[in-house]
PDB file of C-alpha atoms and ligand atoms in Angstrom:
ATOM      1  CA  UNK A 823     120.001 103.031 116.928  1.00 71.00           C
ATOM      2  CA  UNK A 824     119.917  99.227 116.480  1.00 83.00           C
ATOM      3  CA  UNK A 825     116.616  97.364 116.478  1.00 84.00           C
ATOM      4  CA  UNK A 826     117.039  94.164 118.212  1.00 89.00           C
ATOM      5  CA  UNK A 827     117.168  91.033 116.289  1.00 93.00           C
ATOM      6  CA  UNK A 828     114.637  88.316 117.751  1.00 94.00           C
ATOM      7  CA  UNK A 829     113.273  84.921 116.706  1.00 96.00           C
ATOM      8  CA  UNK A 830     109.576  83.776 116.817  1.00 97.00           C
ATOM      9  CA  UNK A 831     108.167  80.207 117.224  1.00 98.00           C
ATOM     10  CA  UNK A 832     105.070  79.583 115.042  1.00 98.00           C
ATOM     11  CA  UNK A 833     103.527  76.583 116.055  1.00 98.00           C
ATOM     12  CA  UNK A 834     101.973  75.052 112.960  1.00 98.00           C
ATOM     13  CA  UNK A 835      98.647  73.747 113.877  1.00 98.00           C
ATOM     14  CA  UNK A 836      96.971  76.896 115.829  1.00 97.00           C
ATOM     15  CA  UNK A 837      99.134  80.148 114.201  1.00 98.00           C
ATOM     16  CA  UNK A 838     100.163  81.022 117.956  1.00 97.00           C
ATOM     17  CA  UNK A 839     103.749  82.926 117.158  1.00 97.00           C
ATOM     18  CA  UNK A 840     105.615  84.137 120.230  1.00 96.00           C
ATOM     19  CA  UNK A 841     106.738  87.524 121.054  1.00 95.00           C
ATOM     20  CA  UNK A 842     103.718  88.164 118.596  1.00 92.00           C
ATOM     21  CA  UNK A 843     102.736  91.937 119.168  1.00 91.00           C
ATOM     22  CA  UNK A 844      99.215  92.074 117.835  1.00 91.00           C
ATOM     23  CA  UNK A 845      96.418  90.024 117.373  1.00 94.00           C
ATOM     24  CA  UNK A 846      92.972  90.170 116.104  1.00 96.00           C
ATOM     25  CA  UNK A 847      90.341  88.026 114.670  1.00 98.00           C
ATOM     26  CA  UNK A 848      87.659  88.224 111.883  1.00 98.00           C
ATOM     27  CA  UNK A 849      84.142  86.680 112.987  1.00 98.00           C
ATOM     28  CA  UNK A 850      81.500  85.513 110.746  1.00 98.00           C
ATOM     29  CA  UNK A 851      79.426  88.776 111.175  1.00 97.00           C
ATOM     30  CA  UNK A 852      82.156  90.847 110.245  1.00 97.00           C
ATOM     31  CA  UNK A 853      82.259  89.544 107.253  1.00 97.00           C
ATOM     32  CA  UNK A 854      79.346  90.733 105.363  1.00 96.00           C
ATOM     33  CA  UNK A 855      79.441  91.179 101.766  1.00 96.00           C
ATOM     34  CA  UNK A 856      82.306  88.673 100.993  1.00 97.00           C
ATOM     35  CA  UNK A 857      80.331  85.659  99.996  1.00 98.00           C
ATOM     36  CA  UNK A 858      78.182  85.197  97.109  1.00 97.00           C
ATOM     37  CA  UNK A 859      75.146  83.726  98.886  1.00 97.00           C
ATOM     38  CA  UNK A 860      74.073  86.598 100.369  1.00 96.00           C
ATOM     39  CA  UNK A 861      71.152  84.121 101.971  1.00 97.00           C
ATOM     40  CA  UNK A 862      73.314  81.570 103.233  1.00 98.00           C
ATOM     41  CA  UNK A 863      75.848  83.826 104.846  1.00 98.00           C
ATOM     42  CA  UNK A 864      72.599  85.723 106.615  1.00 98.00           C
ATOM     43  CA  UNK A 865      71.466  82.015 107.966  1.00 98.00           C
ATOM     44  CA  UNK A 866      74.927  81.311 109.024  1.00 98.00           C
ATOM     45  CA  UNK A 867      75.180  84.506 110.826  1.00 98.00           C
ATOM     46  CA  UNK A 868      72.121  84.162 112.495  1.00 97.00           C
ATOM     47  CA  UNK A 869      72.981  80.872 113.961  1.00 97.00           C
ATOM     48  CA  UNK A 870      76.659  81.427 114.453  1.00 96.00           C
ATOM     49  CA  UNK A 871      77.797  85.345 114.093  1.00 97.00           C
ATOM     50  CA  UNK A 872      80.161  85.204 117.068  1.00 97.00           C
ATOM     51  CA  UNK A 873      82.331  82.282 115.116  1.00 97.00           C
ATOM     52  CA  UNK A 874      85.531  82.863 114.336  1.00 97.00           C
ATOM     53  CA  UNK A 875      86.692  82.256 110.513  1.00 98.00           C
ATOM     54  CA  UNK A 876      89.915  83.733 111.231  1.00 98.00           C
ATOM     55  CA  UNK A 877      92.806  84.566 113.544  1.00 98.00           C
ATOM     56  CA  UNK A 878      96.079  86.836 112.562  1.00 98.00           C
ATOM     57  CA  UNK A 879      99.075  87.389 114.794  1.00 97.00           C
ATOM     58  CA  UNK A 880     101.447  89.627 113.705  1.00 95.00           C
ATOM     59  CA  UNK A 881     104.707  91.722 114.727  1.00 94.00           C
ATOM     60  CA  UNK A 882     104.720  95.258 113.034  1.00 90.00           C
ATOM     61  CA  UNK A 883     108.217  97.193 113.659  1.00 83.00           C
ATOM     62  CA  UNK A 884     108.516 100.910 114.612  1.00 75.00           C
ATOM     63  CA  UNK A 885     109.843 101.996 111.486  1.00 70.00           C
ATOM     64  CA  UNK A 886     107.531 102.823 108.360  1.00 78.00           C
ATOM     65  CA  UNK A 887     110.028 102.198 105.603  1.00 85.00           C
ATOM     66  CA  UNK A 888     111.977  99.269 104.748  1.00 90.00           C
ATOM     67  CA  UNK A 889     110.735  97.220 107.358  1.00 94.00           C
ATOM     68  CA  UNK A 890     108.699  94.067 107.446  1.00 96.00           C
ATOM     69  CA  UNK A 891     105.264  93.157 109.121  1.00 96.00           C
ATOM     70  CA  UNK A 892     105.227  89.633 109.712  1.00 97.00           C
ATOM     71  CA  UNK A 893     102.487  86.968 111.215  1.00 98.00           C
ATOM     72  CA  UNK A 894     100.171  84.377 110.606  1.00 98.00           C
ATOM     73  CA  UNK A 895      97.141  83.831 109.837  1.00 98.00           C
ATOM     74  CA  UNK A 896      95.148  80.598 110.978  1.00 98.00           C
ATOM     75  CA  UNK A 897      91.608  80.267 109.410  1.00 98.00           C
ATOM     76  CA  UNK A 898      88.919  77.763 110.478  1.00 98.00           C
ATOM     77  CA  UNK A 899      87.663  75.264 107.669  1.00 98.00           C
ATOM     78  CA  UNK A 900      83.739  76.397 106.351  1.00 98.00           C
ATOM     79  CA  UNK A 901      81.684  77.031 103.641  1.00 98.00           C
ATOM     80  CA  UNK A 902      78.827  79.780 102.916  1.00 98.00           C
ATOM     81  CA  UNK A 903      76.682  78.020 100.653  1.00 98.00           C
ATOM     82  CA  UNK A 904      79.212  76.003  98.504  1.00 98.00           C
ATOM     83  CA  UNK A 905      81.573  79.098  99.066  1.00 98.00           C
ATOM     84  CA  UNK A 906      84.441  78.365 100.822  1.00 98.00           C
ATOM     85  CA  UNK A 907      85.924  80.356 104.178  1.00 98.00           C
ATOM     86  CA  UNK A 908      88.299  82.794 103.035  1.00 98.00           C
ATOM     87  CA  UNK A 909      89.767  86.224 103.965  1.00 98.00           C
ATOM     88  CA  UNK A 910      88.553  89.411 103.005  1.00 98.00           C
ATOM     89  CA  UNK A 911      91.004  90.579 100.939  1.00 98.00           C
ATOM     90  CA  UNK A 912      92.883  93.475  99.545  1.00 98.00           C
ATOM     91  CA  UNK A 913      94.943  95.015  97.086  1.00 98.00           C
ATOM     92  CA  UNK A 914      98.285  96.873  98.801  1.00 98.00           C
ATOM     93  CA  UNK A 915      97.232 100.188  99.535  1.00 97.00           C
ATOM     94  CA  UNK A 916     101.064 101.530  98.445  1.00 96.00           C
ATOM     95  CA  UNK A 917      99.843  98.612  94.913  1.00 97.00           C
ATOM     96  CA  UNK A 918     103.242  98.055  93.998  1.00 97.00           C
ATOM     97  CA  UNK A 919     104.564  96.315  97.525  1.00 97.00           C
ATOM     98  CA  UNK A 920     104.783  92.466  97.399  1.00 98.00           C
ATOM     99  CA  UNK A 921     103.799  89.824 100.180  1.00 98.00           C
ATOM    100  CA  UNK A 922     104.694  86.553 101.148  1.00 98.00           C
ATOM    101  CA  UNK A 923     102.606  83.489 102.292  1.00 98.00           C
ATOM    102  CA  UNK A 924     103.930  80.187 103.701  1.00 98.00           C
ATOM    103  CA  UNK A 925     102.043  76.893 104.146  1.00 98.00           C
ATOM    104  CA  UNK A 926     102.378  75.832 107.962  1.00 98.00           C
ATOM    105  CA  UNK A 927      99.177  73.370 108.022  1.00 98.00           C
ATOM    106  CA  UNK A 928      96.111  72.477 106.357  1.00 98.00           C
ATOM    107  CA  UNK A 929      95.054  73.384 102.528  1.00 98.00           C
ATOM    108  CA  UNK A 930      93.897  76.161 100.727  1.00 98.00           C
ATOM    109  CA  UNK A 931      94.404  78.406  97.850  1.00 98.00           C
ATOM    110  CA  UNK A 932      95.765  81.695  96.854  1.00 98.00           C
ATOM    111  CA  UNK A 933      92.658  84.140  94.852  1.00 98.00           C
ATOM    112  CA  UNK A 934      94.921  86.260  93.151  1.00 98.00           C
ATOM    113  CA  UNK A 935      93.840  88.856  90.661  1.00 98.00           C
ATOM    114  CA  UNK A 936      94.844  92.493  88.692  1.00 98.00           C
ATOM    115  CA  UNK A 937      93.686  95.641  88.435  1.00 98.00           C
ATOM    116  CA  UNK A 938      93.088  94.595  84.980  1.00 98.00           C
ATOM    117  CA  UNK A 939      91.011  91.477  85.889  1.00 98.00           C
ATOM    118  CA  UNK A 940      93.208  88.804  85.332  1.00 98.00           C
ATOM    119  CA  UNK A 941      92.992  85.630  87.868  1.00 98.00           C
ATOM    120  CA  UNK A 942      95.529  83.037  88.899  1.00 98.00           C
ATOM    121  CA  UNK A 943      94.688  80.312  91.840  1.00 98.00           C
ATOM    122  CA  UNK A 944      97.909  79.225  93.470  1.00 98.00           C
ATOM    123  CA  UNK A 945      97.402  76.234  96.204  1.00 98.00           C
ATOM    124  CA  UNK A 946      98.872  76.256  99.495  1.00 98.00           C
ATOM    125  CA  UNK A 947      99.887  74.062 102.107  1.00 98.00           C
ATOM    126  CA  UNK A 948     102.397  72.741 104.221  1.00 98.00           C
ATOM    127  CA  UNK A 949     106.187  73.822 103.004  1.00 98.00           C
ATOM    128  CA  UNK A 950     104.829  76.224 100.168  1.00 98.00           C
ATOM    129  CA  UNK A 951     105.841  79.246  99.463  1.00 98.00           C
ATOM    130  CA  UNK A 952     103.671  81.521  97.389  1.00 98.00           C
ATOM    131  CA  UNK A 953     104.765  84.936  96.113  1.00 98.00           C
ATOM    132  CA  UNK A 954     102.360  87.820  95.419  1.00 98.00           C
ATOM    133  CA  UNK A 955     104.327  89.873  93.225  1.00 98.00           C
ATOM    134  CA  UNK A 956     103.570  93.764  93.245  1.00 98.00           C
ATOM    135  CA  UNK A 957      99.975  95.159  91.957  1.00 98.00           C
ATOM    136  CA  UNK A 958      97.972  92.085  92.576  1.00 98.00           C
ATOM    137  CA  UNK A 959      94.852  91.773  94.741  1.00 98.00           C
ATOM    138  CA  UNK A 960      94.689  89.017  96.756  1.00 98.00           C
ATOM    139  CA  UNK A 961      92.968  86.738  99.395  1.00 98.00           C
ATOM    140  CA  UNK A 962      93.343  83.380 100.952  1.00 98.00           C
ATOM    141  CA  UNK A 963      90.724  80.749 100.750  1.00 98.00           C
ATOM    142  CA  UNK A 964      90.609  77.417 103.010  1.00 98.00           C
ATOM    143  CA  UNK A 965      89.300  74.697 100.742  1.00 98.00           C
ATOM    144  CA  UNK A 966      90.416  71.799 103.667  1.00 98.00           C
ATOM    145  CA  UNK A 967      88.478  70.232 106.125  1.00 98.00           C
ATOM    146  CA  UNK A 968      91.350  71.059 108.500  1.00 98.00           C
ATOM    147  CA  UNK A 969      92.275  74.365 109.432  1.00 98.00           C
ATOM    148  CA  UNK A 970      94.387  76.229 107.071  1.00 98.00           C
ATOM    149  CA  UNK A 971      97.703  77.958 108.929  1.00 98.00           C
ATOM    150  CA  UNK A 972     100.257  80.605 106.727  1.00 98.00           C
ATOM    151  CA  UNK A 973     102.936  82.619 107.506  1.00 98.00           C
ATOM    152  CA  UNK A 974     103.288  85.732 106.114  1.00 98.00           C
ATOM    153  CA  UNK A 975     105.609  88.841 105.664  1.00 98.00           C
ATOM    154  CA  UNK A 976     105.357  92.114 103.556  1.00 98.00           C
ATOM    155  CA  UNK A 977     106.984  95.830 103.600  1.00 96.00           C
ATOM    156  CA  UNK A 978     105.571  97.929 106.731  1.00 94.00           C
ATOM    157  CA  UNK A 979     104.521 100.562 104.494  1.00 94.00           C
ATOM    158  CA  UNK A 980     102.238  98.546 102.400  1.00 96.00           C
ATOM    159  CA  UNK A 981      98.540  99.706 103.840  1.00 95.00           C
ATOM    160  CA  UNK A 982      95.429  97.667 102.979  1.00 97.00           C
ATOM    161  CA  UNK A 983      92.584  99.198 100.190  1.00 98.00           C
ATOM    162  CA  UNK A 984      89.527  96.555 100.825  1.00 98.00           C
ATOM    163  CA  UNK A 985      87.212  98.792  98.953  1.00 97.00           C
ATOM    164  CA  UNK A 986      89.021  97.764  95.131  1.00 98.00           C
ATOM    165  CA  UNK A 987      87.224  94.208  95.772  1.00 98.00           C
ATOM    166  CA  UNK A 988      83.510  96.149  97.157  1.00 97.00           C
ATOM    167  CA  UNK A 989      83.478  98.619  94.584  1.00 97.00           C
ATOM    168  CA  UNK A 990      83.806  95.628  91.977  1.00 98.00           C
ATOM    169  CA  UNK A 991      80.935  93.544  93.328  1.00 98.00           C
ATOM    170  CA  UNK A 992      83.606  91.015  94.651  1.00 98.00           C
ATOM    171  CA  UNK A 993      86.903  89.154  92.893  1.00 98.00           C
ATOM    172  CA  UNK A 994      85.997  87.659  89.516  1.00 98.00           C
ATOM    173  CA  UNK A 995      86.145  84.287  90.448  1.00 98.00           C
ATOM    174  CA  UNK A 996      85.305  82.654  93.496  1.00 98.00           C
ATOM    175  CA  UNK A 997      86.304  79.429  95.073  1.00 98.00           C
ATOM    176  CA  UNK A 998      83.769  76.885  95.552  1.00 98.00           C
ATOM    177  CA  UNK A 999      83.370  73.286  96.854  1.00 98.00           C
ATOM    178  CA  UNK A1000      83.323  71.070  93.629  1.00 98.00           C
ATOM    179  CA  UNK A1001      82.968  66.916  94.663  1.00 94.00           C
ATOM    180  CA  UNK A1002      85.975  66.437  97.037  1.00 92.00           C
ATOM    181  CA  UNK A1003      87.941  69.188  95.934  1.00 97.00           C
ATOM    182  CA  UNK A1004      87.358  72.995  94.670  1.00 98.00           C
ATOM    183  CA  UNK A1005      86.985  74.479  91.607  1.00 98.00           C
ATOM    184  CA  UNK A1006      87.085  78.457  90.622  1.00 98.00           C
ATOM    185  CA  UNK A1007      83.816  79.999  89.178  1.00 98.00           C
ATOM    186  CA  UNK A1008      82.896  82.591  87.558  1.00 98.00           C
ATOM    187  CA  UNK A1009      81.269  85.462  90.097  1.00 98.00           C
ATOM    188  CA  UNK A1010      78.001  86.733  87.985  1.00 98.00           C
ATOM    189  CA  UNK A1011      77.701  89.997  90.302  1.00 97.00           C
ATOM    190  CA  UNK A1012      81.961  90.984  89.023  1.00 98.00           C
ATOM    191  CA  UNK A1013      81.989  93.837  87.510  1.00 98.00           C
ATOM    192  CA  UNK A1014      85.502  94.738  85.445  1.00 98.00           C
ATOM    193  CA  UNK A1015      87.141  98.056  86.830  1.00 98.00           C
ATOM    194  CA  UNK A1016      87.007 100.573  84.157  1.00 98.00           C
ATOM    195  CA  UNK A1017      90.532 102.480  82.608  1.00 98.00           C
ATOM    196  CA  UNK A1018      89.995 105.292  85.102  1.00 97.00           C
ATOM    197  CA  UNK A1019      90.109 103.130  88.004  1.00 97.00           C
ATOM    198  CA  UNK A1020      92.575 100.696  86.684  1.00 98.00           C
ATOM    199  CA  UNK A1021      95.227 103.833  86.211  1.00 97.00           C
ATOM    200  CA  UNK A1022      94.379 105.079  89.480  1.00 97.00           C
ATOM    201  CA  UNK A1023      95.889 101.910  91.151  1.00 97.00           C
ATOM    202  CA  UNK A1024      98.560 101.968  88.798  1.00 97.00           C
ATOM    203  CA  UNK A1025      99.426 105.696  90.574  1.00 96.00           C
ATOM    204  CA  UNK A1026      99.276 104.509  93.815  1.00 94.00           C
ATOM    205  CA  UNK A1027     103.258 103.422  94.470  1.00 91.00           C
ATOM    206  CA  UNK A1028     106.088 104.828  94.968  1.00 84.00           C
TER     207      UNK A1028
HETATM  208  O1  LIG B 356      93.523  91.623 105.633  1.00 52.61           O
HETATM  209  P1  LIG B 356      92.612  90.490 105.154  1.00 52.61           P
HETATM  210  O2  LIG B 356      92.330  90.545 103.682  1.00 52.61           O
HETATM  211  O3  LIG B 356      91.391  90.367 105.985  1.00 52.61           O
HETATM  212  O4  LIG B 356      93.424  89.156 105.327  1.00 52.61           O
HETATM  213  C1  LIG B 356      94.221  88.910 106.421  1.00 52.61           C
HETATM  214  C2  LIG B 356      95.553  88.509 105.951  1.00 52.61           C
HETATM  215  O5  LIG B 356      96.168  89.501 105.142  1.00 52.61           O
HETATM  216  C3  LIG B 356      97.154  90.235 105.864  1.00 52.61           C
HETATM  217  O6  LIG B 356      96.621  91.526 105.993  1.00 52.61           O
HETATM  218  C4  LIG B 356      98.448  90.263 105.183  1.00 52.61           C
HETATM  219  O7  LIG B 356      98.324  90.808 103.903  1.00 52.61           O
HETATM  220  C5  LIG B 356      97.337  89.509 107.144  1.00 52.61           C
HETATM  221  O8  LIG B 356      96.843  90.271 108.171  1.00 52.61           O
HETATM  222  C6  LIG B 356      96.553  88.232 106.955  1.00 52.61           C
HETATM  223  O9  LIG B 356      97.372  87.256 106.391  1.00 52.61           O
HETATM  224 FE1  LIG B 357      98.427  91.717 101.821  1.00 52.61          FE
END
């Protein structure tokens, strides 16, 4: 049986995407652990827990393999501390499946890193296309003052491991406010994943 083909307005400034299927959104509470200022983000969330940081639409077809889950993710401008508003986060759970992001509004950056420890900051905005290629943990950080809006699309059977950025005590670097602009710091609390580990994601495609 055909799947029906179908076409999906994004509108660039709010993320909305019609005939979206799903929809959910990440709150400052929900977010505990990410930020390095364990103080300010406990402040923040006092005054503000119920605040959005960010919204994802997304379509995800009925079939598991060789299909695409596709969306977009619109993120409010912030800071924790001098830490800007990001995602949480992951590594593929299926490592070796790719994504792509697209710049609809706003700017930010790519965090991208490997099981191995190895960082590369990409920036984002409007009419950018940024590649994660296979095995590479990654999150998206809105260093604006505007809200930052991607589009997105990866395999169907790609899964989500949050726990490889946890179990680390966070990515190695983080993204912080530096004068007008942002620079990438070391995180103190990083801890490298050991061969065990690192083989262990390396087993986990197919
Ligand atoms: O799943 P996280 O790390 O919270 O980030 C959300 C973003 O990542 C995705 O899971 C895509 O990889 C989308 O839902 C969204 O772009
Ligand atoms: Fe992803």
């Amino acid at each position: 049986m055909h799947q029906t083909p179908t076409a999906h307005r994004i509108d660039p400034a709010t993320g909305a995407m019609s005939h979206a299927a799903g929809q959910y959104e990440k709150r400052l509470r929900d977010l505990a652990g990410i930020y390095g200022d364990a103080g300010a983000f406990d402040r923040a969330t006092a005054a503000e827990g119920d605040r959005i940081v960010y919204r994802v639409h997304d379509v995800r077809p009925a079939a598991k393999h060789g299909d695409l889950i596709f969306g977009t993710t619109f993120m409010e401008p912030g800071r924790i501390g001098d830490e800007f508003y990001m995602t949480r986060g992951h590594i593929h759970a299926t490592a070796n499946r790719p994504e792509t992001y697209y710049g609809e509004s706003g700017q930010g950056v790519m965090l991208l890193e490997t099981p191995e420890g190895e960082t590369e900051v990409i920036e984002i905005g409007p009419r950018t296309l940024v590649y994660v290629p296979p095995m590479w943990i990654h999150r998206s950080v809105n260093t604006g003052s505007e809200p930052l809006v991607m589009s997105f699309c990866y395999p169907s059977d790609s899964g989500q491991d949050y726990e490889i950025i946890a179990r680390a005590g966070g990515m190695a670097k983080r993204i912080v406010a530096d004068g007008e602009g942002w620079a990438a710091i070391d995180n103190p609390d990083y801890r490298p994943r050991d061969a065990e580990e690192i083989a262990r994601v390396y087993a986990t495609t197919d």
